[in-house]
Coordinates of C-alpha atoms in Angstrom, one line a residue:
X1 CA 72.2 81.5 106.2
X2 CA 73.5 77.8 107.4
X3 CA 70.5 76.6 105.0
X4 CA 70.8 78.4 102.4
X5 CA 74.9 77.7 102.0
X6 CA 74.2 74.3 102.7
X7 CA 71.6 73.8 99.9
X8 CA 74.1 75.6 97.4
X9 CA 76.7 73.1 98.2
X10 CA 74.1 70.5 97.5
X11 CA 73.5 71.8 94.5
X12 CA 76.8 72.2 93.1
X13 CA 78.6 69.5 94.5
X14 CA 81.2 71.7 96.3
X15 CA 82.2 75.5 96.9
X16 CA 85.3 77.0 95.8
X17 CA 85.1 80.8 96.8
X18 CA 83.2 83.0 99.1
X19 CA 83.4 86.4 98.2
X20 CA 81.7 89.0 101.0
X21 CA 80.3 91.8 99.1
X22 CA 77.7 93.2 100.9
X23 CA 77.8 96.8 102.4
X24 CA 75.8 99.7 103.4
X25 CA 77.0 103.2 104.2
X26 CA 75.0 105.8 106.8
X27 CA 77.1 109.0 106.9
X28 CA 77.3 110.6 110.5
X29 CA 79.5 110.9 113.6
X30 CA 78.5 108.8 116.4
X31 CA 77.0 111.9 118.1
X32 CA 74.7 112.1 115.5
X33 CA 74.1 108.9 114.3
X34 CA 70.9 106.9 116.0
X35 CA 71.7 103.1 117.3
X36 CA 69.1 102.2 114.7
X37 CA 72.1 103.4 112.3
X38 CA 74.6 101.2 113.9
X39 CA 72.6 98.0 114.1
X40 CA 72.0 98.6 110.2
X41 CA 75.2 98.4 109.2
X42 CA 76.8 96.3 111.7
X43 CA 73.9 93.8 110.3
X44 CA 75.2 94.0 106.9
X45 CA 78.3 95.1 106.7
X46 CA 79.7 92.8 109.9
X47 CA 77.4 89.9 110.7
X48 CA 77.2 89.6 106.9
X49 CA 80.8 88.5 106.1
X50 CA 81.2 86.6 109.7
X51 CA 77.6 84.2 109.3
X52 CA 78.7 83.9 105.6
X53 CA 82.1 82.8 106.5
X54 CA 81.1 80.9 109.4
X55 CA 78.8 78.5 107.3
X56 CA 81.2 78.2 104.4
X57 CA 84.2 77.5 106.0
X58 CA 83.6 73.6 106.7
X59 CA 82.7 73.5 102.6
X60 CA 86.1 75.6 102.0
X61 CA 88.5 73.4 103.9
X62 CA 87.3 70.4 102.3
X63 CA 87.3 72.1 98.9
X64 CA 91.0 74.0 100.0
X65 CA 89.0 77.1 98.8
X66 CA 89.1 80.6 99.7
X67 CA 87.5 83.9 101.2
X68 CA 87.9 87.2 99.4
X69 CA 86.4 90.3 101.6
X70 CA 85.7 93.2 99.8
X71 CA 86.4 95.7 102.8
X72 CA 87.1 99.8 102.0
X73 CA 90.3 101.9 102.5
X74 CA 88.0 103.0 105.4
X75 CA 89.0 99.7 107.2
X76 CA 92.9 100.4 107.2
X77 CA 92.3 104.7 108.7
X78 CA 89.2 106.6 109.7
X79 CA 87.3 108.8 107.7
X80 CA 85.4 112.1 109.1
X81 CA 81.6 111.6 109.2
X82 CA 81.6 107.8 108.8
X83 CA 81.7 106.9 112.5
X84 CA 80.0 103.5 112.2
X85 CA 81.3 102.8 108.6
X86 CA 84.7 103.1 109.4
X87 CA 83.9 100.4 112.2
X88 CA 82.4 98.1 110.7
X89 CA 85.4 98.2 107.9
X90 CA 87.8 98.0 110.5
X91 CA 86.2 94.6 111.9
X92 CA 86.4 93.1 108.6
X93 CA 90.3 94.0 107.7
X94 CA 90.6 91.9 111.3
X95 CA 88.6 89.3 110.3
X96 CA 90.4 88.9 107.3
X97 CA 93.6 87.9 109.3
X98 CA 92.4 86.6 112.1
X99 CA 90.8 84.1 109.0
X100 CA 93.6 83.5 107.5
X101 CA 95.8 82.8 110.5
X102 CA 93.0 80.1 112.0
X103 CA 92.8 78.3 109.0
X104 CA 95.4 78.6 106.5
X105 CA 97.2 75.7 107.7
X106 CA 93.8 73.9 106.7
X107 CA 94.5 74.9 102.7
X108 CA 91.8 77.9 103.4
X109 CA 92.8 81.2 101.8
X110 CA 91.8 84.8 103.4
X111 CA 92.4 87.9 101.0
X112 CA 90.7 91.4 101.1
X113 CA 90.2 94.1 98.8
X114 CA 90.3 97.8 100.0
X115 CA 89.3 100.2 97.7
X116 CA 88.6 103.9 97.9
X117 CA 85.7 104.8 95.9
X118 CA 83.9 102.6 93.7
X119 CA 81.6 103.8 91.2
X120 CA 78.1 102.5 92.6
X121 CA 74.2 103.5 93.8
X122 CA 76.6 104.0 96.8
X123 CA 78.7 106.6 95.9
X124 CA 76.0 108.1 93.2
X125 CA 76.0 112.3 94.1
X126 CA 79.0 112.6 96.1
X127 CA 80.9 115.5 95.0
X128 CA 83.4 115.4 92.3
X129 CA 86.4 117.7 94.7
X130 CA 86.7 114.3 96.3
X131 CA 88.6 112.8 93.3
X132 CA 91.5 115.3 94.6
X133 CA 92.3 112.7 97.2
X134 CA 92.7 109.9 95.1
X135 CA 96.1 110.0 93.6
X136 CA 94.8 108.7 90.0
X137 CA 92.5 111.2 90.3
X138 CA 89.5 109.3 90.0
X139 CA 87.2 106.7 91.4
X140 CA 87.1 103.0 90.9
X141 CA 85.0 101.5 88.4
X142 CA 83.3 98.0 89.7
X143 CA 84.5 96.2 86.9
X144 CA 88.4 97.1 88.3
X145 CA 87.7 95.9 92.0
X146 CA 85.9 92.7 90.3
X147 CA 88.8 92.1 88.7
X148 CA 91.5 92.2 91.4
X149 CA 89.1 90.0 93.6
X150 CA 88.6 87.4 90.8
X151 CA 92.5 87.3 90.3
X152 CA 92.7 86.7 94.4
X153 CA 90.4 83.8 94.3
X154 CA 92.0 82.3 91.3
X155 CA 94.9 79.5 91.2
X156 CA 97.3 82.1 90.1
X157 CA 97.5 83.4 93.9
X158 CA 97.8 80.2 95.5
X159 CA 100.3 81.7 97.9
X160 CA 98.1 84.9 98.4
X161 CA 97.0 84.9 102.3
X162 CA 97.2 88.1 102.6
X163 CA 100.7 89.4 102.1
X164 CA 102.6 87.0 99.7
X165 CA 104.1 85.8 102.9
X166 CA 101.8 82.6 103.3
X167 CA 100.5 85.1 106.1
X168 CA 103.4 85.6 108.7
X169 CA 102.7 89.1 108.9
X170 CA 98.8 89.1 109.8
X171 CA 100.0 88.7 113.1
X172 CA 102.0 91.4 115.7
X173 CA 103.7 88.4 117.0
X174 CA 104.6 85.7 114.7
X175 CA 103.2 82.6 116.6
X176 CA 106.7 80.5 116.8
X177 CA 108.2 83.9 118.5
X178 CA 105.3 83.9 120.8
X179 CA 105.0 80.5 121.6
X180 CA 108.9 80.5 122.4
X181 CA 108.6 83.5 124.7
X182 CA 105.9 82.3 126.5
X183 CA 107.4 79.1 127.2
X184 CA 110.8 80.5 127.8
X185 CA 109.0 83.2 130.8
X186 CA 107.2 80.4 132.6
X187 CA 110.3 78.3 132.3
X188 CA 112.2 81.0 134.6
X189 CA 109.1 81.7 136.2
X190 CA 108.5 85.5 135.0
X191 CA 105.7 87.4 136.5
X192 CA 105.4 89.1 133.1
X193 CA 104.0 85.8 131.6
X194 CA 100.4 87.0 132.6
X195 CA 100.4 89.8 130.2
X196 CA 101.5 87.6 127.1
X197 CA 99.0 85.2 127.4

């Protein structure tokens, strides 16, 4: 993967955007899925995005580029009968933030995209009773996710990391409150320190 992102950026001079794309989906609980399931899908759907992001990220802070994930409404709640799936979606809405918290002071960018369905090889033969849960009644079409991730990686959300917050709220504790706490507990010598830290 290091290679091949390498030789791109060769190639082109430079990259702007990384988008992770790539996803698999095994349904099963994890009673009845095999490991074999598991290591399929954490292959793609996990080390995917994190080798891909790992290897373009010294080409995206010189560049000041960004990351779009396209990640799955399955990543923010569970599903039934999509043990792994859910998991692997729920790594990647983390990864997102953890992202954009380690390096959007370096002009790096970290958005996601969580659809529902999407009209894909996917999704082909699922039954139709499962538009009932989508409140427009319907499922995606590619061209509508495309377009909302294209917008993401454009100019146009240049203070998109994340929330349009600059990314304050990826975090549970805002780093300046922790930072202050911290130092404040070992200042008066607080036992509790050790669980902050």
């Amino acid at each position: 993967m290091k290679n091949f992102i390498d030789q791109t950026t060769k190639n082109f001079n430079k990259v702007d955007i990384l988008m992770n794309n790539a996803g698999v989906h095994i349904p099963g609980t994890i009673l009845d899925s095999s490991v074999q399931y598991w290591e399929k899908i954490s292959s793609v759907n996990i080390n995917g995005a994190i080798y891909c992001s790992k290897y373009t990220l010294p080409h995206l802070i010189e560049s000041k580029g960004c990351i779009v994930n396209n990640d799955s409404v399955s990543g923010l709640g569970a599903d039934w009968g999509a043990a792994y799936y859910c998991v692997s979606k729920g790594v990647i809405v983390n990864l997102t933030r953890v992202l954009a918290m380690d390096f959007g002071l370096e002009g790096v960018r970290v958005n996601s995209v969580c659809p529902n369905l999407v009209k894909t090889n996917m999704t082909n033969g699922w039954p139709d009773d499962i538009n009932e849960r989508i409140p427009l009644g319907r499922v995606a079409e590619p061209e509508e996710v495309a377009a909302v991730m294209s917008f993401l990686a454009s100019d146009d959300t240049s203070f998109v990391n994340l929330p349009v917050d600059g990314g304050v709220t990826a975090s549970a504790s805002p780093r300046f409150i922790s930072i202050n706490l911290i130092g404040y507990l070992k200042e008066i010598g607080s036992t509790s320190v050790k669980y902050l830290c």
